[in-house]
């Protein structure tokens, strides 16, 4: 085991990214310094890989950098331009959920490594894609997806969180065997492969690189980040984060996502310049 290197796992929205979906200069500078010093920088997000790549153009994402997409289920080595680990959901069971969401009149969509599939070319898809800019394909029936590797399902409602909660509760028994389900934000109800979460991504990459979990730091702001805050050697919640995430953390930043919160963590716990 390499006892000198550290890994920092960082959520994107409202953690690494500012409110306007940029990476502030303080964070860029700190990340580049830690990578040059030989430490590992890993993004751990629910977002698809292609969407992450588009948002991190300001970073030197090459050597010592990894992207864990779809809540840690797909792990990409930036230097080798290669996916080193991938899990996917049971396609037939996934199609049942997608049809159930559709039948409730809620926008549904699912993701492959290549983009979004949905039966609804609606305003919700357009609004979602303002931020994700993912390629998408409209299908007549979700049965067309049989045989594809599906990584995530989303039910989206920008106006009625309670409607999503009711759907989650209604189908809890039907989905509990094969899927993990959670809200990444009030508008997004998500389903992933059972047992797949950001915490498992932390454990996999640490083991893969031969770095003790005690040498890992995880930073996040939402409930879906809690598994990695608990899995890492040091769990960090953003000051702007959800109260549940803060309660699960070992440290809460002084600076928020718009003012170099990640730089604060890197400088304090990795570069030790604070």
mmCIF file of C-alpha atoms in Angstrom:
data_model
loop_
_atom_site.group_PDB
_atom_site.id
_atom_site.type_symbol
_atom_site.label_atom_id
_atom_site.label_comp_id
_atom_site.label_asym_id
_atom_site.label_seq_id
_atom_site.Cartn_x
_atom_site.Cartn_y
_atom_site.Cartn_z
ATOM 1 C CA UNK A 1 0.000 0.000 0.000
ATOM 2 C CA UNK A 2 1.164 3.508 -0.856
ATOM 3 C CA UNK A 3 0.991 5.377 2.443
ATOM 4 C CA UNK A 4 2.172 8.749 1.091
ATOM 5 C CA UNK A 5 -0.322 9.522 -1.666
ATOM 6 C CA UNK A 6 -3.767 10.877 -0.921
ATOM 7 C CA UNK A 7 -6.947 10.745 -2.989
ATOM 8 C CA UNK A 8 -9.597 13.431 -2.876
ATOM 9 C CA UNK A 9 -13.054 12.472 -4.188
ATOM 10 C CA UNK A 10 -15.152 15.490 -5.126
ATOM 11 C CA UNK A 11 -18.825 15.842 -5.999
ATOM 12 C CA UNK A 12 -19.609 18.301 -8.780
ATOM 13 C CA UNK A 13 -22.826 20.294 -8.376
ATOM 14 C CA UNK A 14 -22.653 22.792 -5.496
ATOM 15 C CA UNK A 15 -19.300 21.309 -4.426
ATOM 16 C CA UNK A 16 -16.642 21.606 -7.139
ATOM 17 C CA UNK A 17 -18.853 23.723 -9.397
ATOM 18 C CA UNK A 18 -20.040 27.215 -8.635
ATOM 19 C CA UNK A 19 -23.720 28.068 -8.853
ATOM 20 C CA UNK A 20 -23.247 29.007 -12.521
ATOM 21 C CA UNK A 21 -21.569 25.624 -13.239
ATOM 22 C CA UNK A 22 -17.973 26.868 -13.435
ATOM 23 C CA UNK A 23 -14.831 25.916 -11.505
ATOM 24 C CA UNK A 24 -13.421 28.885 -9.609
ATOM 25 C CA UNK A 25 -9.758 29.863 -10.030
ATOM 26 C CA UNK A 26 -8.880 28.971 -6.415
ATOM 27 C CA UNK A 27 -10.063 25.396 -6.937
ATOM 28 C CA UNK A 28 -8.272 25.045 -10.272
ATOM 29 C CA UNK A 29 -4.988 26.235 -8.790
ATOM 30 C CA UNK A 30 -5.183 23.926 -5.754
ATOM 31 C CA UNK A 31 -6.189 20.877 -7.803
ATOM 32 C CA UNK A 32 -3.371 21.375 -10.302
ATOM 33 C CA UNK A 33 -0.854 21.770 -7.452
ATOM 34 C CA UNK A 34 -1.907 18.591 -5.665
ATOM 35 C CA UNK A 35 -1.844 16.541 -8.883
ATOM 36 C CA UNK A 36 1.645 17.833 -9.719
ATOM 37 C CA UNK A 37 2.696 16.830 -6.194
ATOM 38 C CA UNK A 38 1.672 13.236 -6.985
ATOM 39 C CA UNK A 39 -1.702 13.038 -5.257
ATOM 40 C CA UNK A 40 -4.889 11.736 -6.908
ATOM 41 C CA UNK A 41 -7.859 13.883 -7.892
ATOM 42 C CA UNK A 42 -11.153 12.057 -8.523
ATOM 43 C CA UNK A 43 -14.530 13.470 -9.436
ATOM 44 C CA UNK A 44 -17.332 11.322 -7.951
ATOM 45 C CA UNK A 45 -20.671 12.300 -9.410
ATOM 46 C CA UNK A 46 -24.059 11.118 -10.554
ATOM 47 C CA UNK A 47 -23.472 12.844 -13.871
ATOM 48 C CA UNK A 48 -22.598 10.895 -17.042
ATOM 49 C CA UNK A 49 -18.948 10.776 -18.136
ATOM 50 C CA UNK A 50 -19.393 12.940 -21.247
ATOM 51 C CA UNK A 51 -21.117 15.673 -19.263
ATOM 52 C CA UNK A 52 -18.274 15.720 -16.729
ATOM 53 C CA UNK A 53 -15.630 16.039 -19.436
ATOM 54 C CA UNK A 54 -17.376 19.100 -20.859
ATOM 55 C CA UNK A 55 -17.481 20.827 -17.469
ATOM 56 C CA UNK A 56 -13.852 20.314 -16.427
ATOM 57 C CA UNK A 57 -12.085 21.820 -19.423
ATOM 58 C CA UNK A 58 -10.358 24.330 -17.120
ATOM 59 C CA UNK A 59 -8.591 21.535 -15.251
ATOM 60 C CA UNK A 60 -5.559 19.578 -16.373
ATOM 61 C CA UNK A 61 -7.417 16.255 -16.137
ATOM 62 C CA UNK A 62 -4.649 13.899 -17.202
ATOM 63 C CA UNK A 63 -2.129 12.103 -15.010
ATOM 64 C CA UNK A 64 -3.382 11.221 -11.498
ATOM 65 C CA UNK A 65 -6.986 12.089 -12.395
ATOM 66 C CA UNK A 66 -10.073 9.880 -12.474
ATOM 67 C CA UNK A 67 -13.779 10.398 -13.122
ATOM 68 C CA UNK A 68 -16.329 8.275 -11.261
ATOM 69 C CA UNK A 69 -19.629 8.762 -13.075
ATOM 70 C CA UNK A 70 -23.149 7.426 -12.464
ATOM 71 C CA UNK A 71 -22.635 7.505 -8.673
ATOM 72 C CA UNK A 72 -19.328 5.664 -8.715
ATOM 73 C CA UNK A 73 -20.400 2.782 -10.952
ATOM 74 C CA UNK A 74 -18.233 3.778 -13.943
ATOM 75 C CA UNK A 75 -14.594 4.679 -13.301
ATOM 76 C CA UNK A 76 -12.542 6.382 -15.990
ATOM 77 C CA UNK A 77 -8.756 6.800 -16.040
ATOM 78 C CA UNK A 78 -8.148 10.217 -17.612
ATOM 79 C CA UNK A 79 -4.509 9.567 -18.529
ATOM 80 C CA UNK A 80 -5.214 6.235 -20.242
ATOM 81 C CA UNK A 81 -8.541 7.470 -21.695
ATOM 82 C CA UNK A 82 -10.031 4.184 -20.524
ATOM 83 C CA UNK A 83 -12.912 2.950 -18.378
ATOM 84 C CA UNK A 84 -11.358 0.700 -15.751
ATOM 85 C CA UNK A 85 -14.563 -0.395 -14.021
ATOM 86 C CA UNK A 86 -18.214 -0.441 -15.067
ATOM 87 C CA UNK A 87 -21.431 -1.752 -13.543
ATOM 88 C CA UNK A 88 -24.874 -1.637 -15.122
ATOM 89 C CA UNK A 89 -28.448 -2.333 -14.075
ATOM 90 C CA UNK A 90 -30.633 -5.274 -15.034
ATOM 91 C CA UNK A 91 -32.147 -4.100 -18.333
ATOM 92 C CA UNK A 92 -35.512 -5.902 -18.073
ATOM 93 C CA UNK A 93 -36.129 -4.633 -14.524
ATOM 94 C CA UNK A 94 -35.020 -1.143 -15.554
ATOM 95 C CA UNK A 95 -37.507 -1.089 -18.395
ATOM 96 C CA UNK A 96 -40.302 -1.960 -15.937
ATOM 97 C CA UNK A 97 -39.420 1.092 -13.804
ATOM 98 C CA UNK A 98 -39.177 3.378 -16.831
ATOM 99 C CA UNK A 99 -42.625 2.285 -18.005
ATOM 100 C CA UNK A 100 -44.053 2.772 -14.511
ATOM 101 C CA UNK A 101 -42.706 6.342 -14.384
ATOM 102 C CA UNK A 102 -44.187 7.006 -17.824
ATOM 103 C CA UNK A 103 -47.540 5.594 -16.773
ATOM 104 C CA UNK A 104 -47.666 8.053 -13.858
ATOM 105 C CA UNK A 105 -47.223 10.923 -16.322
ATOM 106 C CA UNK A 106 -43.756 11.797 -14.991
ATOM 107 C CA UNK A 107 -40.785 12.481 -17.257
ATOM 108 C CA UNK A 108 -38.519 9.415 -17.386
ATOM 109 C CA UNK A 109 -35.081 8.881 -18.884
ATOM 110 C CA UNK A 110 -32.225 6.430 -18.688
ATOM 111 C CA UNK A 111 -28.523 6.607 -19.474
ATOM 112 C CA UNK A 112 -26.035 4.505 -21.372
ATOM 113 C CA UNK A 113 -22.378 5.489 -21.654
ATOM 114 C CA UNK A 114 -23.329 7.220 -24.933
ATOM 115 C CA UNK A 115 -26.189 9.384 -23.722
ATOM 116 C CA UNK A 116 -29.862 9.626 -22.741
ATOM 117 C CA UNK A 117 -32.782 7.513 -23.915
ATOM 118 C CA UNK A 118 -36.335 8.683 -23.295
ATOM 119 C CA UNK A 119 -39.830 8.354 -24.716
ATOM 120 C CA UNK A 120 -40.584 12.011 -24.021
ATOM 121 C CA UNK A 121 -39.327 14.869 -26.187
ATOM 122 C CA UNK A 122 -40.726 17.461 -23.803
ATOM 123 C CA UNK A 123 -39.881 20.680 -21.968
ATOM 124 C CA UNK A 124 -38.433 18.712 -19.039
ATOM 125 C CA UNK A 125 -35.825 17.105 -21.311
ATOM 126 C CA UNK A 126 -34.930 20.488 -22.785
ATOM 127 C CA UNK A 127 -34.622 22.060 -19.330
ATOM 128 C CA UNK A 128 -32.474 19.167 -18.072
ATOM 129 C CA UNK A 129 -30.209 19.383 -21.089
ATOM 130 C CA UNK A 130 -29.508 23.072 -20.513
ATOM 131 C CA UNK A 131 -27.192 21.863 -17.757
ATOM 132 C CA UNK A 132 -26.134 18.407 -18.933
ATOM 133 C CA UNK A 133 -25.796 18.950 -22.712
ATOM 134 C CA UNK A 134 -26.002 15.173 -23.194
ATOM 135 C CA UNK A 135 -26.769 13.572 -26.554
ATOM 136 C CA UNK A 136 -30.196 11.960 -26.443
ATOM 137 C CA UNK A 137 -32.392 9.630 -28.454
ATOM 138 C CA UNK A 138 -36.188 9.491 -28.404
ATOM 139 C CA UNK A 139 -37.585 5.964 -28.569
ATOM 140 C CA UNK A 140 -41.177 4.866 -29.156
ATOM 141 C CA UNK A 141 -41.007 2.160 -26.492
ATOM 142 C CA UNK A 142 -38.489 1.347 -23.774
ATOM 143 C CA UNK A 143 -38.495 -2.275 -24.961
ATOM 144 C CA UNK A 144 -36.130 -1.021 -27.663
ATOM 145 C CA UNK A 145 -33.430 -0.776 -24.969
ATOM 146 C CA UNK A 146 -33.249 -4.500 -24.282
ATOM 147 C CA UNK A 147 -29.630 -5.599 -24.504
ATOM 148 C CA UNK A 148 -28.147 -2.176 -23.720
ATOM 149 C CA UNK A 149 -26.030 -1.485 -20.618
ATOM 150 C CA UNK A 150 -28.143 0.973 -18.596
ATOM 151 C CA UNK A 151 -26.427 2.852 -15.785
ATOM 152 C CA UNK A 152 -29.040 5.159 -14.269
ATOM 153 C CA UNK A 153 -32.754 5.983 -14.359
ATOM 154 C CA UNK A 154 -34.209 9.398 -13.591
ATOM 155 C CA UNK A 155 -37.740 10.545 -12.839
ATOM 156 C CA UNK A 156 -37.840 14.342 -13.141
ATOM 157 C CA UNK A 157 -40.388 16.893 -11.974
ATOM 158 C CA UNK A 158 -39.277 20.510 -11.698
ATOM 159 C CA UNK A 159 -42.505 21.667 -10.064
ATOM 160 C CA UNK A 160 -43.783 18.974 -7.715
ATOM 161 C CA UNK A 161 -41.317 17.174 -5.427
ATOM 162 C CA UNK A 162 -44.204 15.475 -3.596
ATOM 163 C CA UNK A 163 -45.222 13.710 -6.783
ATOM 164 C CA UNK A 164 -41.785 12.077 -6.999
ATOM 165 C CA UNK A 165 -41.906 11.115 -3.319
ATOM 166 C CA UNK A 166 -45.275 9.412 -3.866
ATOM 167 C CA UNK A 167 -43.891 7.479 -6.830
ATOM 168 C CA UNK A 168 -40.848 6.364 -4.837
ATOM 169 C CA UNK A 169 -43.068 5.157 -1.992
ATOM 170 C CA UNK A 170 -45.597 3.465 -4.285
ATOM 171 C CA UNK A 171 -42.914 1.374 -6.020
ATOM 172 C CA UNK A 172 -40.590 0.839 -3.052
ATOM 173 C CA UNK A 173 -41.338 -2.878 -2.722
ATOM 174 C CA UNK A 174 -41.095 -3.487 -6.467
ATOM 175 C CA UNK A 175 -37.703 -1.793 -6.789
ATOM 176 C CA UNK A 176 -35.956 -2.602 -3.497
ATOM 177 C CA UNK A 177 -34.491 -5.946 -4.633
ATOM 178 C CA UNK A 178 -32.599 -4.690 -7.691
ATOM 179 C CA UNK A 179 -32.136 -0.953 -7.239
ATOM 180 C CA UNK A 180 -30.896 1.762 -4.947
ATOM 181 C CA UNK A 181 -33.061 4.871 -5.060
ATOM 182 C CA UNK A 182 -32.464 8.412 -3.815
ATOM 183 C CA UNK A 183 -32.949 12.097 -4.547
ATOM 184 C CA UNK A 184 -29.817 13.802 -5.898
ATOM 185 C CA UNK A 185 -31.838 17.031 -5.579
ATOM 186 C CA UNK A 186 -35.558 17.632 -4.957
ATOM 187 C CA UNK A 187 -36.335 17.570 -8.694
ATOM 188 C CA UNK A 188 -34.455 14.345 -9.505
ATOM 189 C CA UNK A 189 -35.472 10.890 -8.275
ATOM 190 C CA UNK A 190 -32.765 8.449 -9.347
ATOM 191 C CA UNK A 191 -32.396 4.673 -9.552
ATOM 192 C CA UNK A 192 -29.066 2.848 -9.802
ATOM 193 C CA UNK A 193 -27.932 -0.750 -9.484
ATOM 194 C CA UNK A 194 -28.557 -2.162 -5.994
ATOM 195 C CA UNK A 195 -25.598 -1.421 -3.729
ATOM 196 C CA UNK A 196 -24.102 1.059 -6.178
ATOM 197 C CA UNK A 197 -23.185 4.305 -4.479
ATOM 198 C CA UNK A 198 -20.371 6.815 -4.284
ATOM 199 C CA UNK A 199 -18.926 5.097 -1.223
ATOM 200 C CA UNK A 200 -18.306 1.899 -3.170
ATOM 201 C CA UNK A 201 -16.516 3.981 -5.784
ATOM 202 C CA UNK A 202 -14.201 5.321 -3.068
ATOM 203 C CA UNK A 203 -13.377 1.814 -1.889
ATOM 204 C CA UNK A 204 -12.832 0.438 -5.398
ATOM 205 C CA UNK A 205 -10.450 3.170 -6.585
ATOM 206 C CA UNK A 206 -8.491 3.145 -3.320
ATOM 207 C CA UNK A 207 -7.967 -0.603 -3.636
ATOM 208 C CA UNK A 208 -7.183 -0.360 -7.360
ATOM 209 C CA UNK A 209 -4.459 2.239 -6.732
ATOM 210 C CA UNK A 210 -3.126 0.576 -3.579
ATOM 211 C CA UNK A 211 -3.812 3.620 -1.435
ATOM 212 C CA UNK A 212 -5.260 3.102 2.083
ATOM 213 C CA UNK A 213 -8.821 4.330 2.552
ATOM 214 C CA UNK A 214 -7.466 6.229 5.554
ATOM 215 C CA UNK A 215 -5.600 8.411 3.015
ATOM 216 C CA UNK A 216 -8.787 9.425 1.225
ATOM 217 C CA UNK A 217 -10.915 12.546 1.497
ATOM 218 C CA UNK A 218 -14.457 12.876 0.135
ATOM 219 C CA UNK A 219 -16.221 16.204 -0.372
ATOM 220 C CA UNK A 220 -19.928 16.684 -1.037
ATOM 221 C CA UNK A 221 -23.055 18.648 -0.262
ATOM 222 C CA UNK A 222 -26.079 16.366 -0.680
ATOM 223 C CA UNK A 223 -27.659 13.229 0.740
ATOM 224 C CA UNK A 224 -26.383 11.113 -2.153
ATOM 225 C CA UNK A 225 -22.827 12.089 -1.078
ATOM 226 C CA UNK A 226 -23.204 10.657 2.424
ATOM 227 C CA UNK A 227 -22.022 7.160 1.456
ATOM 228 C CA UNK A 228 -18.677 8.532 0.284
ATOM 229 C CA UNK A 229 -18.333 10.904 3.243
ATOM 230 C CA UNK A 230 -18.653 7.850 5.497
ATOM 231 C CA UNK A 231 -16.436 5.598 3.356
ATOM 232 C CA UNK A 232 -13.486 7.999 3.117
ATOM 233 C CA UNK A 233 -10.826 8.547 5.736
ATOM 234 C CA UNK A 234 -12.068 12.132 6.048
ATOM 235 C CA UNK A 235 -15.592 13.158 5.094
ATOM 236 C CA UNK A 236 -16.057 16.831 4.212
ATOM 237 C CA UNK A 237 -19.370 18.627 3.770
ATOM 238 C CA UNK A 238 -19.650 21.994 2.089
ATOM 239 C CA UNK A 239 -20.869 24.870 4.255
ATOM 240 C CA UNK A 240 -23.630 25.349 1.657
ATOM 241 C CA UNK A 241 -24.590 21.677 1.890
ATOM 242 C CA UNK A 242 -27.604 19.714 3.071
ATOM 243 C CA UNK A 243 -27.894 19.371 6.867
ATOM 244 C CA UNK A 244 -27.850 15.560 6.654
ATOM 245 C CA UNK A 245 -24.559 15.674 4.750
ATOM 246 C CA UNK A 246 -23.125 18.014 7.364
ATOM 247 C CA UNK A 247 -24.086 15.645 10.171
ATOM 248 C CA UNK A 248 -22.315 12.786 8.372
ATOM 249 C CA UNK A 249 -19.101 14.772 7.855
ATOM 250 C CA UNK A 250 -15.918 15.003 9.896
ATOM 251 C CA UNK A 251 -15.248 18.544 8.696
ATOM 252 C CA UNK A 252 -17.396 21.368 7.301
ATOM 253 C CA UNK A 253 -15.757 23.916 5.021
ATOM 254 C CA UNK A 254 -15.584 27.600 5.889
ATOM 255 C CA UNK A 255 -15.874 28.519 2.203
ATOM 256 C CA UNK A 256 -18.773 27.567 -0.035
ATOM 257 C CA UNK A 257 -18.807 26.222 -3.590
ATOM 258 C CA UNK A 258 -18.534 29.731 -5.052
ATOM 259 C CA UNK A 259 -15.495 30.709 -2.985
ATOM 260 C CA UNK A 260 -12.931 27.930 -3.159
ATOM 261 C CA UNK A 261 -14.302 25.380 -0.703
ATOM 262 C CA UNK A 262 -12.401 22.561 -2.402
ATOM 263 C CA UNK A 263 -9.188 24.614 -2.451
ATOM 264 C CA UNK A 264 -9.602 25.077 1.300
ATOM 265 C CA UNK A 265 -9.732 21.291 1.812
ATOM 266 C CA UNK A 266 -6.770 20.590 -0.478
ATOM 267 C CA UNK A 267 -4.609 23.267 1.116
ATOM 268 C CA UNK A 268 -5.502 22.239 4.656
ATOM 269 C CA UNK A 269 -5.408 18.448 4.464
ATOM 270 C CA UNK A 270 -3.268 17.539 1.434
ATOM 271 C CA UNK A 271 -0.793 20.325 0.648
ATOM 272 C CA UNK A 272 -0.886 21.466 4.297
ATOM 273 C CA UNK A 273 -0.290 25.107 3.421
ATOM 274 C CA UNK A 274 -2.951 26.435 5.801
#
